[in-house]
Amino acid sequence: EQLNEAVKAYDADTREKVLKALGGVKANSDFHNHPLWRAQNAVRPAMWCVTIQQLNELAAEVEAKKGEWNIENPTARDVVTHLIQPVSKANGDSSWALMKNPRGILARWFVTHAWDEVFADFIFYLNKFVENTKYKHHPEDGFWVCFAANPQTWPREMLKELLGNKPLMSPFAVALEAAEALVVVRTKLEPTTDGKMRCLYTRLWCVLEAWLAEQKKRGGKPVPIISLGIKYTDKEITEMMPRMGENAECFDKTDRDTILTCIQTNPGKCPIKAILKANNGESISQEAEEVDFQNGIYSGQWKDGCPDGSGKLTSADGGVYEGEWKNGKKDGEGELWEANGDWKKGRFVKDAFQEGKRKITHANGAVYEGAWKDGKEDGSGKLT
């Protein structure tokens, strides 16, 4: 009776398939005693991974079969439907990752991507990532990819129970916390039927993963994020922004409510813009706790051991700079308040103030306050 109540929203054919697949399970609480559940959870979620070689083998199989499917450029969604699901069904409804690696492989890279991308593009950018010597890859590195990690043939209600109603404790969160970095694969997606641009962050599950990277801090620092693939322009990001973040699509209302409730009750930063604008293979800036820097205290975004992004430096003499940084130097828009009361507001390049407005006290005691450019007064101002 409880099961019938749980699946009554399905149409008759789907309901019959769910009941048959469950094999007599009577309620959600009984899912945990089901053989499928026990088999999947015999391996820790952080080990539901595949190697790059296994992903390449999958890509080769897709290339060989796409003619049978009559699909010129199969998406990740097509690959799940036409290949992973049939193979998993034939192998006891196992997830593809555990079918390939029954004892599991520990996640080094947690991969986030859009299911509607061209699958060949997804594989291409992952291989470019592996070729990048900066990250010192090993052939047995574990890649946690949702379509491989999670069982794709389980009944919907059973899969929802596996993913849980607490995103911070979900398999996604457990795997991301164990991984060295969140790897974001950015690909071009076909526009919506009404011609609007899309990216992976118009999908709410991907937004959740970016948000989890900030929440799952280790030693006070968020999980690093590495951007792969295409770099979006400011214009493209602005066009998509109304459909990203908390406005992103999620086809299951319960999932949407669960994710939004978690994000809204556990506020944190979700650096979507920075991820989309980063160069291919670039590790984007992340928040740092307060650290000693240049005889002062710095708090803000941090990259490769120095300030990079937005941050604030409070010097030992009481001076304060707040604004943009690059490679450890003031670079971009910012404001500097000096200990003697002088200030600068505008554009900095490699620590040097270029243009904007400032207040400066000259050696003769005269005070200038106004426009400044190229090292001198330039424009309207007041000299006292």
Coordinates of C-alpha atoms in Angstrom, one line a residue:
E1 CA 0.0 0.0 0.0
Q2 CA 2.8 2.4 0.8
L3 CA 4.6 1.6 -2.4
N4 CA 1.4 2.1 -4.4
E5 CA 1.0 5.5 -2.8
A6 CA 4.5 6.4 -3.6
V7 CA 4.2 5.6 -7.3
K8 CA 0.6 6.5 -7.9
A9 CA 1.7 9.7 -9.8
Y10 CA 3.2 7.5 -12.5
D11 CA 1.2 6.4 -15.6
A12 CA 0.0 2.8 -15.5
D13 CA 2.9 1.4 -17.7
T14 CA 5.6 3.1 -15.7
R15 CA 4.0 2.1 -12.3
E16 CA 4.0 -1.6 -13.4
K17 CA 7.7 -1.4 -14.4
V18 CA 8.6 0.2 -11.1
L19 CA 6.7 -2.5 -9.1
K20 CA 8.2 -5.3 -11.1
A21 CA 11.8 -3.8 -10.9
L22 CA 11.5 -3.5 -7.1
G23 CA 10.8 -7.2 -6.8
G24 CA 8.5 -6.9 -3.8
V25 CA 10.0 -4.0 -2.0
K26 CA 7.1 -2.5 0.0
A27 CA 8.3 0.9 1.2
N28 CA 11.2 3.3 1.0
S29 CA 12.6 2.1 4.3
D30 CA 12.9 -1.4 2.8
F31 CA 15.1 -0.2 -0.1
H32 CA 18.1 -0.6 2.2
N33 CA 17.5 -4.4 2.4
H34 CA 17.2 -4.7 -1.4
P35 CA 20.1 -6.6 -3.1
L36 CA 20.7 -3.7 -5.6
W37 CA 21.0 -1.3 -2.7
R38 CA 23.4 -3.6 -0.7
A39 CA 25.6 -4.2 -3.8
Q40 CA 25.9 -0.4 -4.6
N41 CA 26.6 0.6 -1.0
A42 CA 29.1 -2.2 -0.4
V43 CA 31.5 0.3 -2.0
R44 CA 31.9 3.8 -0.6
P45 CA 30.4 6.5 -2.8
A46 CA 33.8 8.2 -3.2
M47 CA 35.0 5.1 -5.0
W48 CA 32.2 4.9 -7.6
C49 CA 34.8 5.9 -10.3
V50 CA 36.2 5.0 -13.7
T51 CA 39.5 5.7 -15.3
I52 CA 40.2 7.8 -18.4
Q53 CA 41.0 4.6 -20.3
Q54 CA 37.5 3.3 -19.5
L55 CA 35.9 6.5 -20.6
N56 CA 37.9 6.4 -23.9
E57 CA 36.7 2.8 -24.4
L58 CA 33.2 3.9 -23.8
A59 CA 33.7 6.7 -26.4
A60 CA 35.0 4.2 -28.9
E61 CA 31.9 2.0 -28.4
V62 CA 29.7 5.1 -28.9
E63 CA 31.4 5.9 -32.1
A64 CA 30.9 2.4 -33.4
K65 CA 27.2 2.2 -32.5
K66 CA 25.9 5.7 -33.2
G67 CA 25.1 4.6 -36.8
E68 CA 22.7 2.0 -35.3
W69 CA 21.1 4.7 -33.2
N70 CA 20.8 7.0 -36.2
I71 CA 22.3 9.8 -34.1
E72 CA 25.1 11.8 -35.7
N73 CA 26.4 13.4 -32.5
P74 CA 25.2 11.5 -29.5
T75 CA 24.8 13.4 -26.2
A76 CA 25.7 12.1 -22.8
R77 CA 22.0 11.5 -22.4
D78 CA 21.9 9.4 -25.6
V79 CA 24.8 7.4 -24.4
V80 CA 23.1 6.6 -21.1
T81 CA 19.8 5.6 -22.9
H82 CA 21.3 3.5 -25.7
L83 CA 24.4 2.0 -24.2
I84 CA 24.8 2.3 -20.4
Q85 CA 21.3 1.4 -19.4
P86 CA 21.1 -1.8 -21.6
V87 CA 24.6 -2.9 -20.5
S88 CA 23.7 -2.2 -16.8
K89 CA 20.4 -4.0 -17.1
A90 CA 22.2 -7.1 -18.5
N91 CA 24.7 -7.0 -15.6
G92 CA 22.3 -7.0 -12.6
D93 CA 21.4 -3.3 -12.7
S94 CA 24.9 -2.3 -11.4
S95 CA 26.2 1.2 -12.0
W96 CA 28.5 1.4 -14.9
A97 CA 31.4 2.4 -12.7
L98 CA 31.0 -0.6 -10.3
M99 CA 30.4 -2.9 -13.3
K100 CA 33.9 -1.8 -14.6
N101 CA 35.5 -1.6 -11.1
P102 CA 33.7 -3.8 -8.6
R103 CA 36.0 -2.9 -5.7
G104 CA 35.9 0.8 -6.7
I105 CA 38.6 3.4 -7.4
L106 CA 39.1 6.4 -5.1
A107 CA 38.0 9.7 -6.7
R108 CA 40.8 12.1 -7.6
W109 CA 38.7 14.2 -10.0
F110 CA 35.0 15.0 -9.5
V111 CA 33.6 15.8 -12.9
T112 CA 30.6 18.1 -13.5
H113 CA 29.0 18.4 -16.9
A114 CA 25.8 18.9 -18.9
W115 CA 24.0 15.8 -20.0
D116 CA 22.9 17.5 -23.3
E117 CA 26.5 18.1 -24.4
V118 CA 27.9 16.2 -27.4
F119 CA 29.6 13.2 -25.8
A120 CA 32.6 13.3 -28.0
D121 CA 33.3 16.9 -26.9
F122 CA 33.1 15.8 -23.3
I123 CA 35.6 13.1 -23.8
F124 CA 37.9 15.4 -25.9
Y125 CA 38.2 17.9 -23.1
L126 CA 38.8 15.3 -20.4
N127 CA 41.7 13.9 -22.6
K128 CA 43.2 17.4 -23.0
F129 CA 43.0 17.7 -19.2
V130 CA 44.9 14.4 -18.7
E131 CA 47.6 15.6 -21.2
N132 CA 48.2 18.7 -19.0
T133 CA 51.4 17.9 -17.2
K134 CA 50.6 20.5 -14.5
Y135 CA 48.2 18.1 -12.8
K136 CA 50.5 15.0 -12.9
H137 CA 48.0 12.5 -13.9
H138 CA 48.2 8.7 -13.3
P139 CA 46.5 6.1 -15.5
E140 CA 44.6 4.8 -12.5
D141 CA 43.2 8.2 -11.4
G142 CA 39.5 7.9 -10.5
F143 CA 37.0 10.1 -12.3
W144 CA 33.7 10.5 -10.5
V145 CA 31.1 11.1 -13.3
C146 CA 27.4 11.0 -12.3
F147 CA 26.2 8.9 -15.3
A148 CA 28.8 6.3 -14.5
A149 CA 28.7 6.5 -10.7
N150 CA 25.0 6.3 -10.1
P151 CA 22.9 3.3 -11.2
Q152 CA 21.0 4.3 -14.4
T153 CA 18.4 1.5 -14.4
W154 CA 17.1 1.7 -10.8
P155 CA 13.4 2.8 -10.3
R156 CA 13.1 6.5 -9.8
E157 CA 12.0 6.2 -6.2
M158 CA 14.9 3.9 -5.3
L159 CA 17.4 6.2 -6.9
K160 CA 16.0 9.2 -5.1
E161 CA 16.4 7.3 -1.8
L162 CA 20.1 6.6 -2.8
L163 CA 20.8 10.3 -3.5
G164 CA 18.9 11.2 -0.3
N165 CA 17.2 14.4 0.8
K166 CA 20.2 16.0 2.4
P167 CA 22.6 17.2 -0.4
L168 CA 25.4 17.8 2.1
M169 CA 25.4 14.1 2.9
S170 CA 24.6 12.8 -0.6
P171 CA 27.0 10.6 -2.6
F172 CA 27.8 13.7 -4.7
A173 CA 29.0 15.5 -1.5
V174 CA 30.9 12.5 -0.2
A175 CA 32.8 12.0 -3.4
L176 CA 33.5 15.7 -3.9
E177 CA 34.9 16.0 -0.4
A178 CA 37.3 13.1 -1.2
A179 CA 38.4 14.4 -4.6
E180 CA 41.4 16.6 -5.3
A181 CA 39.3 19.0 -7.4
L182 CA 36.0 19.7 -9.0
V183 CA 36.6 19.5 -12.8
V184 CA 34.1 21.5 -14.8
V185 CA 33.6 20.4 -18.5
R186 CA 32.2 23.4 -20.4
T187 CA 30.8 22.6 -23.8
K188 CA 28.5 24.3 -26.3
L189 CA 24.9 23.2 -25.9
E190 CA 22.1 23.5 -28.4
P191 CA 19.8 26.5 -27.5
T192 CA 16.4 26.1 -26.0
T193 CA 13.4 25.7 -28.3
D194 CA 12.8 29.4 -28.0
G195 CA 16.4 30.2 -29.0
K196 CA 18.0 31.0 -25.6
M197 CA 21.5 30.0 -24.8
R198 CA 22.3 27.2 -22.3
C199 CA 25.3 26.0 -20.4
L200 CA 25.8 23.4 -17.7
Y201 CA 24.8 26.0 -15.0
T202 CA 21.3 26.3 -16.4
R203 CA 21.0 22.8 -14.9
L204 CA 20.4 22.9 -11.1
W205 CA 22.3 19.8 -10.2
C206 CA 25.5 21.4 -11.7
V207 CA 24.9 24.5 -9.6
L208 CA 24.6 22.3 -6.5
E209 CA 28.0 20.8 -7.3
A210 CA 29.7 24.2 -7.6
W211 CA 28.1 25.2 -4.4
L212 CA 29.2 22.0 -2.6
A213 CA 32.8 22.8 -3.6
E214 CA 32.7 25.9 -1.4
Q215 CA 30.9 24.1 1.4
K216 CA 33.2 21.1 1.6
K217 CA 36.2 22.9 3.0
R218 CA 39.4 21.2 3.9
G219 CA 41.8 23.0 6.2
G220 CA 39.7 26.2 5.8
K221 CA 39.9 26.2 2.0
P222 CA 37.2 25.1 -0.5
V223 CA 37.6 22.2 -2.9
P224 CA 39.7 23.6 -5.9
I225 CA 37.8 24.1 -9.2
I226 CA 39.4 23.5 -12.6
S227 CA 37.6 24.7 -15.8
L228 CA 37.9 22.8 -19.0
G229 CA 36.6 23.4 -22.5
I230 CA 35.2 26.6 -24.0
K231 CA 35.5 30.0 -22.3
Y232 CA 32.3 32.0 -22.3
T233 CA 32.2 35.8 -23.0
D234 CA 30.8 38.4 -20.6
K235 CA 27.9 38.9 -23.1
E236 CA 27.1 35.2 -23.2
I237 CA 27.2 34.9 -19.4
T238 CA 24.9 38.0 -19.0
E239 CA 22.4 36.5 -21.5
M240 CA 22.3 33.2 -19.5
M241 CA 22.4 34.6 -16.0
P242 CA 18.6 34.8 -15.6
R243 CA 18.4 31.0 -16.1
M244 CA 21.4 30.1 -13.9
G245 CA 22.0 29.7 -10.2
E246 CA 18.7 29.3 -8.2
N247 CA 16.8 29.8 -11.5
A248 CA 18.3 26.8 -13.2
E249 CA 16.1 24.0 -14.5
C250 CA 15.4 20.8 -12.6
F251 CA 12.8 18.5 -14.0
D252 CA 11.9 16.8 -10.7
K253 CA 10.1 19.2 -8.4
T254 CA 11.1 17.4 -5.2
D255 CA 14.8 17.5 -6.2
R256 CA 14.5 21.2 -7.0
D257 CA 12.9 22.0 -3.6
T258 CA 15.5 19.9 -1.8
I259 CA 18.4 21.6 -3.5
L260 CA 17.1 25.1 -3.2
T261 CA 16.2 24.6 0.5
C262 CA 19.8 23.3 1.2
I263 CA 21.4 26.2 -0.7
Q264 CA 19.2 28.9 0.9
T265 CA 19.6 27.6 4.4
N266 CA 23.4 27.1 4.1
P267 CA 24.5 30.3 2.3
G268 CA 27.8 30.2 0.5
K269 CA 29.5 31.4 -2.6
C270 CA 28.9 29.7 -6.0
P271 CA 31.6 31.0 -8.4
I272 CA 29.7 30.4 -11.6
K273 CA 30.9 33.4 -13.5
A274 CA 34.6 32.8 -12.6
I275 CA 34.2 29.1 -13.7
L276 CA 32.7 30.1 -17.1
K277 CA 35.2 32.8 -17.8
A278 CA 38.4 30.8 -16.9
N279 CA 40.8 29.6 -19.6
N280 CA 40.8 25.9 -20.5
G281 CA 42.7 24.0 -17.9
E282 CA 42.8 26.9 -15.4
S283 CA 42.3 26.4 -11.7
I284 CA 40.1 29.3 -10.7
S285 CA 40.5 31.5 -7.6
Q286 CA 39.0 30.2 -4.4
E287 CA 38.4 31.9 -1.1
A288 CA 41.2 31.8 1.5
E289 CA 41.0 32.2 5.2
E290 CA 42.9 35.2 6.7
V291 CA 46.6 34.7 5.9
D292 CA 49.8 36.7 6.5
F293 CA 50.8 38.5 3.3
Q294 CA 53.2 41.5 2.7
N295 CA 53.4 42.4 6.5
G296 CA 49.6 42.4 6.7
I297 CA 46.5 40.2 6.9
Y298 CA 44.9 39.2 3.6
S299 CA 41.4 37.7 3.2
G300 CA 39.9 36.8 -0.2
Q301 CA 40.4 34.8 -3.3
W302 CA 43.7 32.9 -3.5
K303 CA 45.5 31.0 -6.3
D304 CA 48.9 29.3 -6.6
G305 CA 50.0 30.7 -3.2
C306 CA 49.1 34.3 -3.6
P307 CA 46.1 36.7 -3.9
D308 CA 44.2 36.4 -7.1
G309 CA 40.7 37.6 -7.7
S310 CA 38.8 39.7 -5.1
G311 CA 40.4 40.3 -1.7
K312 CA 41.2 42.7 1.1
L313 CA 44.7 43.4 2.6
T314 CA 45.0 45.2 5.9
S315 CA 48.6 46.4 6.4
A316 CA 50.4 46.5 9.7
D317 CA 50.4 50.3 9.6
G318 CA 46.6 50.4 9.3
G319 CA 46.4 50.9 5.5
V320 CA 43.7 48.9 3.7
Y321 CA 43.4 47.8 0.1
E322 CA 40.2 46.2 -1.1
G323 CA 39.6 45.2 -4.7
E324 CA 41.0 43.0 -7.5
W325 CA 44.3 41.1 -7.4
K326 CA 46.3 39.2 -10.0
N327 CA 49.4 37.1 -9.3
G328 CA 49.8 38.6 -5.9
K329 CA 49.6 42.3 -7.0
K330 CA 46.9 44.9 -6.9
D331 CA 45.5 44.6 -10.5
G332 CA 42.1 45.8 -11.6
E333 CA 39.5 48.0 -9.9
G334 CA 40.1 48.7 -6.2
E335 CA 40.3 51.2 -3.3
L336 CA 43.4 51.9 -1.2
W337 CA 43.2 53.8 2.1
E338 CA 46.6 54.8 3.4
A339 CA 47.5 55.2 7.1
N340 CA 48.0 59.0 6.7
G341 CA 44.4 59.5 5.4
D342 CA 45.2 59.6 1.7
W343 CA 43.2 57.3 -0.6
K344 CA 43.0 56.0 -4.2
K345 CA 40.0 54.6 -6.0
G346 CA 40.2 53.3 -9.5
R347 CA 42.3 51.1 -11.7
F348 CA 45.5 49.5 -10.5
V349 CA 48.1 47.7 -12.7
K350 CA 50.8 45.6 -11.0
D351 CA 50.4 47.5 -7.7
A352 CA 50.7 50.9 -9.5
F353 CA 47.7 53.2 -9.4
Q354 CA 46.8 54.1 -13.0
E355 CA 43.7 56.2 -13.1
G356 CA 40.6 57.1 -11.1
K357 CA 40.2 59.4 -8.1
R358 CA 42.6 60.0 -5.3
K359 CA 43.5 62.1 -2.3
I360 CA 47.2 62.8 -1.9
T361 CA 49.2 64.9 0.5
H362 CA 52.3 66.4 -1.1
A363 CA 55.6 66.8 0.6
N364 CA 54.9 70.6 0.9
G365 CA 51.7 69.9 2.8
A366 CA 49.4 70.7 -0.1
V367 CA 46.4 68.3 -0.4
Y368 CA 44.9 67.3 -3.8
E369 CA 41.6 65.5 -4.1
G370 CA 40.2 64.6 -7.5
A371 CA 40.8 62.9 -10.8
W372 CA 44.1 61.2 -11.5
K373 CA 45.8 59.6 -14.5
D374 CA 49.2 58.4 -15.4
G375 CA 50.9 59.5 -12.2
K376 CA 49.5 63.1 -12.0
E377 CA 46.4 65.2 -11.5
D378 CA 44.2 64.9 -14.6
G379 CA 40.7 66.3 -14.8
S380 CA 38.6 68.1 -12.1
G381 CA 39.9 68.3 -8.6
K382 CA 40.6 70.4 -5.6
L383 CA 44.0 71.6 -4.3
T384 CA 44.2 72.9 -0.8

